[in-house]
């Protein structure tokens, strides 16, 4: 849109944006159809049934949707807090407003949700892409390269560093041809993943490519040797793109690169991918997730669980087999697609999301107001406790004016040895000694 405005073609840019949004919504609607249908059916049974324990049933439904225990319990607690004591369970719109709000909040990590690019005109953007075999990693790299070239007008170089899997280099080269970008692969001189990567970095820097996409070997998190290879490759990037040297002239590792370390996860794996992701996040450090194969899965809710428990944002999502079927991830659009909110996803109206958002805000304000009122009533109904004349007993009588300290001392109150009577006793003791 900004590029179109710069060229004086704002109208065309707006039309393209509308078309892109419509296409993305349609892709999300299709990709989340299985997950949405199952979740909506279970929620409808809950709302129309006569369960003895509605909250327990709601928790089970959310867990079956692969939302994870933490998020599911958060939703249930929110429903409980919004439901006045002794009153009915929330109605359909109220429940949907809570679900929508809590799921969007769960996906907000506070970290950049968009793919980050290099701010230097002299250095390319480096996107380091990881994932186990069968997750769709190589396919995703091909789709991403196509998007960067066609939508971003970028020059793109692929680095074929998956030298372990037979046919991996050839597969990436085929995707490079489809996306019409360049590919740097192994040679007699560079055979190992680290050597291929170093050569690709040299080529990207010297030929001023905009972006370098690094394909890595598919692996499981318990493969220590391959995980160590990933860590080594990351150091190669940081060393080759170093901007300064130490006192001995050795390059200081540039920890600002790679610009993204992205993990590709198959939506069909659901939460099974979480344990591996945790290991890679600890060992390598992840900056974002790419979800693939959403179109064939009924486990779309797992996106929420994985993103929340890793505290890593989902940045891209694959919604089909086509080369154009890699989309930016939007938490609002994803949640609306999962819950069937808005006309684009089979909901009531185009402004349904805005109405639910406003309803949740109103419900939370009413809850907070009622809570404050209860606290004020509790405080006003309990007078200030004071000590009565009988030592050790508490009463709730109004406090009298405090006795001056001098009167207190004369009466012999307070600690032993204090007051007028105590002074007389001391003088009598002195006379006896004489």
mmCIF file of C-alpha atoms in Angstrom, residues 52-313:
data_model
loop_
_atom_site.group_PDB
_atom_site.id
_atom_site.type_symbol
_atom_site.label_atom_id
_atom_site.label_comp_id
_atom_site.label_asym_id
_atom_site.label_seq_id
_atom_site.Cartn_x
_atom_site.Cartn_y
_atom_site.Cartn_z
ATOM 1 C CA UNK A 52 -24.670 -30.827 35.965
ATOM 2 C CA UNK A 53 -21.241 -29.193 35.719
ATOM 3 C CA UNK A 54 -21.170 -26.654 32.894
ATOM 4 C CA UNK A 55 -17.727 -25.289 33.772
ATOM 5 C CA UNK A 56 -16.143 -28.736 33.745
ATOM 6 C CA UNK A 57 -17.760 -29.486 30.383
ATOM 7 C CA UNK A 58 -16.552 -26.148 28.988
ATOM 8 C CA UNK A 59 -13.008 -26.970 30.083
ATOM 9 C CA UNK A 60 -13.213 -30.369 28.349
ATOM 10 C CA UNK A 61 -14.442 -28.751 25.110
ATOM 11 C CA UNK A 62 -11.575 -26.248 25.087
ATOM 12 C CA UNK A 63 -9.003 -28.973 25.754
ATOM 13 C CA UNK A 64 -10.456 -31.077 22.924
ATOM 14 C CA UNK A 65 -9.933 -28.037 20.681
ATOM 15 C CA UNK A 66 -6.181 -28.273 21.474
ATOM 16 C CA UNK A 67 -6.120 -24.835 23.107
ATOM 17 C CA UNK A 68 -3.929 -26.100 25.946
ATOM 18 C CA UNK A 69 -4.541 -26.320 29.693
ATOM 19 C CA UNK A 70 -3.325 -22.816 30.580
ATOM 20 C CA UNK A 71 -5.542 -21.019 28.062
ATOM 21 C CA UNK A 72 -8.531 -23.294 28.693
ATOM 22 C CA UNK A 73 -8.395 -22.673 32.442
ATOM 23 C CA UNK A 74 -8.037 -18.927 31.817
ATOM 24 C CA UNK A 75 -11.234 -18.930 29.764
ATOM 25 C CA UNK A 76 -13.145 -20.883 32.424
ATOM 26 C CA UNK A 77 -11.947 -18.560 35.197
ATOM 27 C CA UNK A 78 -12.986 -15.527 33.148
ATOM 28 C CA UNK A 79 -16.450 -17.013 32.603
ATOM 29 C CA UNK A 80 -16.777 -17.701 36.338
ATOM 30 C CA UNK A 81 -15.749 -14.162 37.258
ATOM 31 C CA UNK A 82 -18.242 -12.646 34.806
ATOM 32 C CA UNK A 83 -21.098 -14.878 35.851
ATOM 33 C CA UNK A 84 -22.867 -13.354 38.879
ATOM 34 C CA UNK A 85 -23.254 -15.733 41.815
ATOM 35 C CA UNK A 86 -26.417 -17.800 41.600
ATOM 36 C CA UNK A 87 -27.356 -16.570 38.147
ATOM 37 C CA UNK A 88 -27.601 -18.397 34.839
ATOM 38 C CA UNK A 89 -24.663 -19.428 32.662
ATOM 39 C CA UNK A 90 -23.572 -16.889 30.025
ATOM 40 C CA UNK A 91 -25.621 -16.802 26.839
ATOM 41 C CA UNK A 92 -24.185 -17.554 23.390
ATOM 42 C CA UNK A 93 -22.967 -14.044 22.533
ATOM 43 C CA UNK A 94 -21.503 -13.510 25.994
ATOM 44 C CA UNK A 95 -19.600 -16.793 25.847
ATOM 45 C CA UNK A 96 -18.318 -16.042 22.338
ATOM 46 C CA UNK A 97 -17.157 -12.603 23.446
ATOM 47 C CA UNK A 98 -15.154 -14.178 26.290
ATOM 48 C CA UNK A 99 -13.675 -16.862 24.038
ATOM 49 C CA UNK A 100 -12.685 -14.347 21.390
ATOM 50 C CA UNK A 101 -11.123 -11.937 23.862
ATOM 51 C CA UNK A 102 -9.144 -14.535 25.815
ATOM 52 C CA UNK A 103 -7.827 -16.343 22.718
ATOM 53 C CA UNK A 104 -6.608 -13.092 21.144
ATOM 54 C CA UNK A 105 -4.951 -12.148 24.444
ATOM 55 C CA UNK A 106 -3.278 -15.575 24.597
ATOM 56 C CA UNK A 107 -1.734 -15.015 21.145
ATOM 57 C CA UNK A 108 -0.325 -11.602 22.059
ATOM 58 C CA UNK A 109 3.284 -12.201 23.129
ATOM 59 C CA UNK A 110 4.387 -8.575 23.146
ATOM 60 C CA UNK A 111 6.978 -9.424 20.471
ATOM 61 C CA UNK A 112 6.954 -8.355 16.790
ATOM 62 C CA UNK A 113 4.293 -10.297 14.918
ATOM 63 C CA UNK A 114 5.606 -9.432 11.455
ATOM 64 C CA UNK A 115 8.760 -10.840 9.857
ATOM 65 C CA UNK A 116 11.697 -8.533 10.633
ATOM 66 C CA UNK A 117 14.054 -7.329 7.898
ATOM 67 C CA UNK A 118 17.519 -5.789 7.830
ATOM 68 C CA UNK A 119 17.690 -2.043 8.355
ATOM 69 C CA UNK A 120 21.105 -1.860 6.683
ATOM 70 C CA UNK A 121 21.382 -1.252 2.950
ATOM 71 C CA UNK A 122 24.756 -3.013 2.935
ATOM 72 C CA UNK A 123 23.677 -6.282 4.543
ATOM 73 C CA UNK A 124 20.960 -8.717 3.425
ATOM 74 C CA UNK A 125 18.143 -9.935 5.624
ATOM 75 C CA UNK A 126 18.899 -13.470 6.830
ATOM 76 C CA UNK A 127 15.956 -15.729 7.691
ATOM 77 C CA UNK A 128 17.091 -18.941 9.402
ATOM 78 C CA UNK A 129 14.380 -21.590 8.974
ATOM 79 C CA UNK A 130 14.154 -24.807 11.013
ATOM 80 C CA UNK A 131 11.800 -27.758 11.358
ATOM 81 C CA UNK A 132 11.580 -31.522 11.632
ATOM 82 C CA UNK A 133 11.214 -33.711 8.557
ATOM 83 C CA UNK A 134 7.727 -33.710 7.099
ATOM 84 C CA UNK A 135 6.665 -30.359 8.569
ATOM 85 C CA UNK A 136 6.672 -28.639 5.162
ATOM 86 C CA UNK A 137 9.830 -26.589 5.747
ATOM 87 C CA UNK A 138 11.254 -26.673 2.226
ATOM 88 C CA UNK A 139 7.851 -25.981 0.677
ATOM 89 C CA UNK A 140 7.387 -23.035 3.037
ATOM 90 C CA UNK A 141 10.746 -21.564 2.009
ATOM 91 C CA UNK A 142 9.694 -21.761 -1.639
ATOM 92 C CA UNK A 143 6.391 -20.005 -0.929
ATOM 93 C CA UNK A 144 8.118 -17.343 1.159
ATOM 94 C CA UNK A 145 10.652 -16.696 -1.604
ATOM 95 C CA UNK A 146 7.802 -16.232 -4.069
ATOM 96 C CA UNK A 147 6.050 -13.741 -1.794
ATOM 97 C CA UNK A 148 9.217 -11.735 -1.195
ATOM 98 C CA UNK A 149 9.895 -11.500 -4.932
ATOM 99 C CA UNK A 150 6.356 -10.764 -6.122
ATOM 100 C CA UNK A 151 4.916 -8.736 -3.229
ATOM 101 C CA UNK A 152 8.097 -7.220 -1.809
ATOM 102 C CA UNK A 153 9.939 -6.785 -5.115
ATOM 103 C CA UNK A 154 13.031 -8.292 -3.462
ATOM 104 C CA UNK A 155 16.001 -10.174 -4.838
ATOM 105 C CA UNK A 156 16.111 -13.499 -2.995
ATOM 106 C CA UNK A 157 18.809 -16.147 -2.567
ATOM 107 C CA UNK A 158 18.158 -19.588 -1.089
ATOM 108 C CA UNK A 159 20.877 -21.470 0.801
ATOM 109 C CA UNK A 160 20.467 -25.252 0.415
ATOM 110 C CA UNK A 161 22.074 -26.301 3.718
ATOM 111 C CA UNK A 162 20.080 -29.523 4.199
ATOM 112 C CA UNK A 163 22.899 -31.828 3.180
ATOM 113 C CA UNK A 164 21.673 -34.777 5.282
ATOM 114 C CA UNK A 165 18.390 -35.694 3.582
ATOM 115 C CA UNK A 166 18.622 -37.290 0.163
ATOM 116 C CA UNK A 167 16.979 -35.137 -2.478
ATOM 117 C CA UNK A 168 16.636 -32.089 -0.196
ATOM 118 C CA UNK A 169 18.931 -29.891 -2.297
ATOM 119 C CA UNK A 170 17.162 -30.852 -5.532
ATOM 120 C CA UNK A 171 13.766 -30.158 -3.961
ATOM 121 C CA UNK A 172 14.844 -26.675 -2.886
ATOM 122 C CA UNK A 173 16.292 -25.983 -6.352
ATOM 123 C CA UNK A 174 12.920 -26.907 -7.887
ATOM 124 C CA UNK A 175 11.182 -24.441 -5.577
ATOM 125 C CA UNK A 176 13.747 -21.789 -6.504
ATOM 126 C CA UNK A 177 12.846 -22.306 -10.156
ATOM 127 C CA UNK A 178 9.112 -22.035 -9.391
ATOM 128 C CA UNK A 179 9.601 -18.878 -7.348
ATOM 129 C CA UNK A 180 12.075 -17.518 -9.919
ATOM 130 C CA UNK A 181 14.843 -16.857 -7.385
ATOM 131 C CA UNK A 182 18.457 -18.035 -7.060
ATOM 132 C CA UNK A 183 19.761 -20.980 -5.047
ATOM 133 C CA UNK A 184 23.235 -21.666 -3.605
ATOM 134 C CA UNK A 185 23.951 -25.348 -2.983
ATOM 135 C CA UNK A 186 26.763 -27.713 -1.964
ATOM 136 C CA UNK A 187 29.862 -28.111 -4.134
ATOM 137 C CA UNK A 188 33.193 -29.909 -4.063
ATOM 138 C CA UNK A 189 34.561 -26.992 -2.059
ATOM 139 C CA UNK A 190 31.574 -26.537 0.278
ATOM 140 C CA UNK A 191 29.971 -29.802 1.381
ATOM 141 C CA UNK A 192 28.936 -29.310 5.015
ATOM 142 C CA UNK A 193 25.936 -27.201 6.083
ATOM 143 C CA UNK A 194 28.198 -24.569 7.669
ATOM 144 C CA UNK A 195 30.402 -24.351 4.571
ATOM 145 C CA UNK A 196 27.395 -24.020 2.243
ATOM 146 C CA UNK A 197 25.984 -21.314 4.486
ATOM 147 C CA UNK A 198 29.243 -19.352 4.512
ATOM 148 C CA UNK A 199 29.379 -19.473 0.730
ATOM 149 C CA UNK A 200 25.769 -18.338 0.459
ATOM 150 C CA UNK A 201 26.452 -15.432 2.826
ATOM 151 C CA UNK A 202 29.427 -14.361 0.688
ATOM 152 C CA UNK A 203 27.306 -14.464 -2.455
ATOM 153 C CA UNK A 204 24.385 -12.606 -0.849
ATOM 154 C CA UNK A 205 26.625 -9.817 0.477
ATOM 155 C CA UNK A 206 28.760 -9.379 -2.644
ATOM 156 C CA UNK A 207 25.813 -9.466 -5.063
ATOM 157 C CA UNK A 208 23.627 -7.290 -2.801
ATOM 158 C CA UNK A 209 20.683 -9.662 -2.456
ATOM 159 C CA UNK A 210 17.845 -8.314 -0.335
ATOM 160 C CA UNK A 211 17.116 -11.554 1.511
ATOM 161 C CA UNK A 212 18.858 -14.868 2.170
ATOM 162 C CA UNK A 213 16.601 -17.808 3.083
ATOM 163 C CA UNK A 214 18.511 -20.552 4.898
ATOM 164 C CA UNK A 215 17.151 -24.096 4.612
ATOM 165 C CA UNK A 216 18.392 -26.374 7.404
ATOM 166 C CA UNK A 217 18.323 -30.126 7.854
ATOM 167 C CA UNK A 218 15.083 -31.641 9.101
ATOM 168 C CA UNK A 219 15.677 -32.984 12.568
ATOM 169 C CA UNK A 220 14.188 -34.114 15.849
ATOM 170 C CA UNK A 221 15.006 -32.176 18.994
ATOM 171 C CA UNK A 222 16.653 -35.237 20.609
ATOM 172 C CA UNK A 223 19.289 -35.395 17.849
ATOM 173 C CA UNK A 224 22.099 -33.646 19.713
ATOM 174 C CA UNK A 225 24.558 -33.704 16.810
ATOM 175 C CA UNK A 226 22.190 -31.969 14.422
ATOM 176 C CA UNK A 227 21.104 -29.475 17.070
ATOM 177 C CA UNK A 228 24.780 -28.640 17.625
ATOM 178 C CA UNK A 229 25.093 -28.147 13.854
ATOM 179 C CA UNK A 230 22.251 -25.607 13.983
ATOM 180 C CA UNK A 231 24.019 -23.681 16.740
ATOM 181 C CA UNK A 232 27.228 -23.705 14.701
ATOM 182 C CA UNK A 233 25.412 -22.369 11.615
ATOM 183 C CA UNK A 234 23.961 -19.538 13.663
ATOM 184 C CA UNK A 235 27.482 -18.587 14.818
ATOM 185 C CA UNK A 236 28.671 -18.654 11.199
ATOM 186 C CA UNK A 237 26.030 -16.048 10.325
ATOM 187 C CA UNK A 238 26.945 -13.878 13.315
ATOM 188 C CA UNK A 239 30.661 -14.070 12.503
ATOM 189 C CA UNK A 240 30.353 -13.416 8.763
ATOM 190 C CA UNK A 241 28.040 -10.474 9.350
ATOM 191 C CA UNK A 242 30.122 -9.010 12.174
ATOM 192 C CA UNK A 243 30.299 -5.220 12.199
ATOM 193 C CA UNK A 244 33.252 -4.822 14.602
ATOM 194 C CA UNK A 245 36.398 -6.574 15.868
ATOM 195 C CA UNK A 246 38.017 -7.063 19.276
ATOM 196 C CA UNK A 247 41.479 -5.882 20.355
ATOM 197 C CA UNK A 248 43.116 -8.858 18.594
ATOM 198 C CA UNK A 249 41.375 -8.092 15.325
ATOM 199 C CA UNK A 250 38.939 -11.016 15.635
ATOM 200 C CA UNK A 251 35.336 -10.386 14.562
ATOM 201 C CA UNK A 252 32.838 -9.875 17.372
ATOM 202 C CA UNK A 253 29.725 -11.985 16.853
ATOM 203 C CA UNK A 254 26.807 -9.932 15.593
ATOM 204 C CA UNK A 255 23.944 -11.103 17.832
ATOM 205 C CA UNK A 256 21.417 -9.050 15.817
ATOM 206 C CA UNK A 257 21.512 -11.748 13.120
ATOM 207 C CA UNK A 258 19.943 -13.872 11.856
ATOM 208 C CA UNK A 259 17.085 -11.404 11.667
ATOM 209 C CA UNK A 260 14.612 -14.220 12.208
ATOM 210 C CA UNK A 261 14.937 -17.791 13.488
ATOM 211 C CA UNK A 262 11.682 -19.396 12.389
ATOM 212 C CA UNK A 263 10.373 -22.840 13.327
ATOM 213 C CA UNK A 264 7.981 -24.589 10.933
ATOM 214 C CA UNK A 265 5.262 -26.649 12.660
ATOM 215 C CA UNK A 266 2.666 -28.925 11.071
ATOM 216 C CA UNK A 267 -0.830 -28.032 12.319
ATOM 217 C CA UNK A 268 -1.772 -31.710 12.279
ATOM 218 C CA UNK A 269 0.869 -32.381 14.939
ATOM 219 C CA UNK A 270 -0.991 -30.215 17.419
ATOM 220 C CA UNK A 271 0.621 -30.019 20.845
ATOM 221 C CA UNK A 272 2.884 -32.956 20.029
ATOM 222 C CA UNK A 273 5.247 -30.438 18.427
ATOM 223 C CA UNK A 274 5.512 -28.408 21.639
ATOM 224 C CA UNK A 275 8.211 -30.438 23.410
ATOM 225 C CA UNK A 276 10.554 -30.269 20.412
ATOM 226 C CA UNK A 277 9.876 -26.563 20.010
ATOM 227 C CA UNK A 278 10.815 -25.943 23.648
ATOM 228 C CA UNK A 279 14.183 -27.663 23.170
ATOM 229 C CA UNK A 280 14.990 -25.673 20.011
ATOM 230 C CA UNK A 281 13.946 -22.446 21.661
ATOM 231 C CA UNK A 282 16.345 -23.148 24.541
ATOM 232 C CA UNK A 283 19.255 -24.326 22.383
ATOM 233 C CA UNK A 284 18.935 -22.051 19.349
ATOM 234 C CA UNK A 285 16.493 -19.292 20.272
ATOM 235 C CA UNK A 286 13.295 -18.886 18.251
ATOM 236 C CA UNK A 287 11.838 -15.569 17.136
ATOM 237 C CA UNK A 288 8.743 -16.832 15.352
ATOM 238 C CA UNK A 289 6.621 -19.783 14.249
ATOM 239 C CA UNK A 290 5.277 -20.768 10.830
ATOM 240 C CA UNK A 291 2.210 -22.998 10.880
ATOM 241 C CA UNK A 292 1.718 -25.296 7.879
ATOM 242 C CA UNK A 293 -0.946 -27.675 6.555
ATOM 243 C CA UNK A 294 -3.765 -25.878 8.317
ATOM 244 C CA UNK A 295 -6.099 -26.829 5.483
ATOM 245 C CA UNK A 296 -6.070 -30.531 6.367
ATOM 246 C CA UNK A 297 -6.140 -30.349 10.174
ATOM 247 C CA UNK A 298 -8.783 -30.269 12.893
ATOM 248 C CA UNK A 299 -6.193 -29.081 15.417
ATOM 249 C CA UNK A 300 -6.076 -25.394 14.581
ATOM 250 C CA UNK A 301 -6.421 -24.526 18.268
ATOM 251 C CA UNK A 302 -2.931 -25.867 18.907
ATOM 252 C CA UNK A 303 -1.582 -22.601 17.470
ATOM 253 C CA UNK A 304 -2.742 -20.861 20.643
ATOM 254 C CA UNK A 305 -1.207 -23.447 22.968
ATOM 255 C CA UNK A 306 2.196 -23.593 21.267
ATOM 256 C CA UNK A 307 2.548 -19.832 20.847
ATOM 257 C CA UNK A 308 1.522 -19.098 24.427
ATOM 258 C CA UNK A 309 3.659 -21.722 26.137
ATOM 259 C CA UNK A 310 6.741 -20.789 24.096
ATOM 260 C CA UNK A 311 5.984 -17.054 24.300
ATOM 261 C CA UNK A 312 6.870 -16.909 20.596
ATOM 262 C CA UNK A 313 4.564 -15.260 18.009
#
